[in-house]
Amino acid sequence: MRKKCLFSTFLTVFLLSSFIFSFPAWVIGSDEAMPIHNISVRFDLQNHQLTATSRIELPAGMNINLTLDHLYISQTKINGQVVETAEQEMKNLLFSAADQDQEIIITYSQVFEPGSAPYDLISDSGITLTDNWYPIADREMLFKLTVQVPKNFEAISEAEDIATFMIDGSKQVTFRFPHPLYAINFVAGPYVKTKETFGDNKTLVAYFFAEDQQLAAGYLQKARQYLERYEKLLGPYPYSRFSIVENRLPTGFAMPTYTLLGQAVVRLPFIVNTSLGHEVLHGWFGNGVRMDPRQGNWVEGLTTYLADQSFEADKGRGSTYRKGQLVKYNSFVRPDMDLTLGNFSNVAHNRSGGRPARAVGYLKSAMLFHMLREKVGQDAFINSLREFYNRKKYTPAGWSDIKESFESVSDNDLTTFFDQWLDRTDIPALGIRKIEVSEKEGTPFLSFDLIQQNKEPYELGVPIRIVTTEETILKRFIVSGKSSTFELSLPAVPHMLIIDPGYDLMRTLVNDELPPTWSHFLGAQDKIVIVPSEELENIYAPLLEELADIDVRILAADEVTDTDLSGSSLLFLAAGENRLSNSLFAEPAHPAEGFTLDIRKNPLNQDQVAILVSAADKEQVAGVAARLKHYGKYSYLHFVDGRIIIKRITESDTGQQYDLVSLPQGIDTSRSQSFQSIMAKLANYQLIYVGESHSNYEDHKLQLEIIRDLYKRDPNLAIGMEMFTRPTQPVLDRYLNNEIDEKTFLKESHYFEKWRFDYRLYRDIINFAKFNNLPLVALNLEKDIVNQVFKNGGTTTLSEEDRELLPIARDLDMEGYRQRIETAYLMHGGQGQTGDFSGFLQAQALWDETMAETIVDYLTEHPDKRMIVIVGRGHVNKDTAIPPRVARRLPVSQAVVVNSIGSQTERQAADFVFYSAHAGLPPFPLLGVMLKDLESEPGIMVVAVQPKGGAEQAGIREKDVILAIDNEPVDAVEDIKIAMLYKEKSDSVSVKIRRKQFLFGEKTLEIEVGIVRQSNKEH
Ligand SMILES: [Zn+2]
């Protein structure tokens, strides 16, 4: 039960046995008289009972308050007089100060059956007494304990002096400890005792049960190493003995002179390398120097730093360890929780809701010591700790004593440092602004503002790494304001700036540094569990029970809104069968057996996580549900029959990264190949994408040549086109079959209304297909649906019929996808548009997924065909656009071709790059007017006339209505585009207009208009 909490269990001893009271009057200084508590105990193992007498010697002038309500009291005497008190009042006895020394004697008994108390047990397999087993005082005392145990038992308690006698066939042991304590503990059992020495002739003992005896040697060896390590680091171990004691109960406690480890704990193979060192170090801090409870708990942070963190640092993993701690802290602690380190005392590990407080008390505290070391330097850090240990050994100490040691040794005023880290509820949130790379005096020159986003700035030394093409520079920048400007000359072009790459600062991590984790979900403010059906809900009932005490909303799939999806952390039960999960992550590809917990970032909101859960049956869920809380740092977990098979943390950025200059990529032209030789390679693929910038004529010429070449090699060819939506397929087919002419085709497919680009860009390709009987496949989704998704921010508000048209499985979580779409979103004006990014992202994915689905449908029906896909360049990206979405659905060989014109091509974006000569279409023939469709009457309204254009010169005015071009009636803007398409060679056209006249009604005019030529690039 407590093995996960091992690092801190030392605390629990304090908590349960001592700090139960409001803080006591503290006995400071050794010259003051100290009460002495003599306890003598006998056991009746068969009946799990202890019978004991406590004799307390109370010095003159001192009062004491004793708590007894956990004991059966038979008699209480003070100075020989029986205290005649009603039983009720005996639960808590206050003895007032007197002029002379006083003697209190209490006789009592208690029963601890196996399983009746978490920390106490009396049985013939062993005795453990670590909680509420004698009268507890509100002040520190000196203890002397005498016990009688069976002769085959070994007995252990806090002691520097141990005396053993045999009396009547049993063993009597007396323990004396010369330093004041709040509480003592006692353990006994049929132990095998292994004794050695360490350091300056001190005693090292292992007490293990016979069945675990083979573990003793390993524990002794590692304990000796830890004792030596910390003696060297801090000074001599404060006691004459250290024992490792195995416990029948599951604990991980560190008491003065020994550590008490549960049987299940000692058997874990990693304990000797982790927790044992932590518990040994508590001999110096926690027990040697005690915690002054009025000043908060510094003990766990320091111990965690010098043990756990330090062991990882020994293996070169210090920064990874600290990052893990910061990720955890960032998941659980928010400034509005009002938790300060200065106020942290203790939180029991089994208390739910204690996670944020523990994160402050352990993680932030350990980071404080790390930052202190960074600030004063390694030597001063160690010397300060030595001075602190020496000065405060055997006495209570608080943060102010630590500050005093560090200030005197390092000769530094650390007031601000300690104040800000102990008293503030927020942690620094850093950023970079106005970052600029320029050229100064022959070298690159970098300037930037380092920003603190907090309301009040911190005083910080911020490590920043600058990665240049030649070397890496690491500097500490001291900041104390909200914005500080820094400038530096660099030896080479910088390509990245990284704030705190080694995790040396307690700070808010940015999104890219945070892997999606189970902790993130547990700590999220708004959490939704999405249930696909009641039947499936039942399978996951054990998990839902575990989640019951954290605040989650449980919703059916059809209750979830777009705002829920983009505003919360999500958990999808039965991910493979969950429609909403499929709309964001396609199929999760989880193993069919066992239980899988797959944590991703929510693609609609990177500050939230989305969790895909799959399970074979209810037993698989029940087998792990209660233990999942121990796997908080992972992103992917797979269990079979309750056993962990896979655990993984998704990669994330190291440090807060900013990209600077990226030098262009290049190709060695001596390696470039002829068109034919690349075509010979392309002929090996079944599915070939030729990406285009829609208005680049060069791209379309390249598409045609590739089609022509592949057709010659094998006429079994189809062409997929983004330019036509799926419902227009019948019109396309009729045109290809010569059932309609080009004009009708353009009109009925609404080419100019829906696609708008100059038809001449595609005309040769379409006519090539038509002439050679090649099928054209309309790939795209109706623009109207995509627009709705964009505007409404998701798909949940679409009509049932529209939703039917969408592919069910859509993957928004593809690596790199979001970044690519985000760049496009920002380039298209981002926030200025009606929809938000979440809608934009989903709309983009709908395009790619629909086209992928149409391609796959076609190739599945025509497996012998090769297909050339003609789409915009954004849709051909090898890693994130259509190709991986096709691959997910159908195994098919795919190649991506792009033209070099216009943009840099990354190696990962395409397979083949062509370099085309510049080419352009002759300008498109225009009238020189802006037009608008009329709703209720024939013709098209002129809304503006281009100055000095053909229309103006011919006398066409605003509000004229165009009725015909060269006697062909027109009724929509697209009709004029179609009509003008055929006027490429003409100088003028005859335009029939209707004009309203003031007072004289309407008249119809026939006007000859000179044609304006406009390049097709300027649409
Ligand atoms: Zn600890």
Short mmCIF file of C-alpha atoms in Angstrom, two decimals, residues 49 112 180 249 277 550 600 725 728 824 844 857 924:
data_model
loop_
_atom_site.label_atom_id
_atom_site.label_comp_id
_atom_site.label_asym_id
_atom_site.label_seq_id
_atom_site.Cartn_x
_atom_site.Cartn_y
_atom_site.Cartn_z
CA GLN A 49 -1.77 -7.64 23.62
CA PHE A 112 -3.18 -4.92 18.01
CA PRO A 180 15.09 14.44 22.90
CA LEU A 249 3.69 -4.09 7.80
CA GLY A 277 19.75 6.04 0.21
CA ILE A 550 -11.68 13.38 -8.80
CA ARG A 600 -2.25 12.19 -26.41
CA THR A 725 -16.31 17.75 -55.48
CA THR A 728 -19.99 16.55 -59.59
CA ALA A 824 -1.24 28.04 -42.73
CA GLN A 844 -8.46 20.92 -43.08
CA ASP A 857 -12.47 3.76 -52.70
CA PHE A 924 -7.26 35.99 -69.07
#
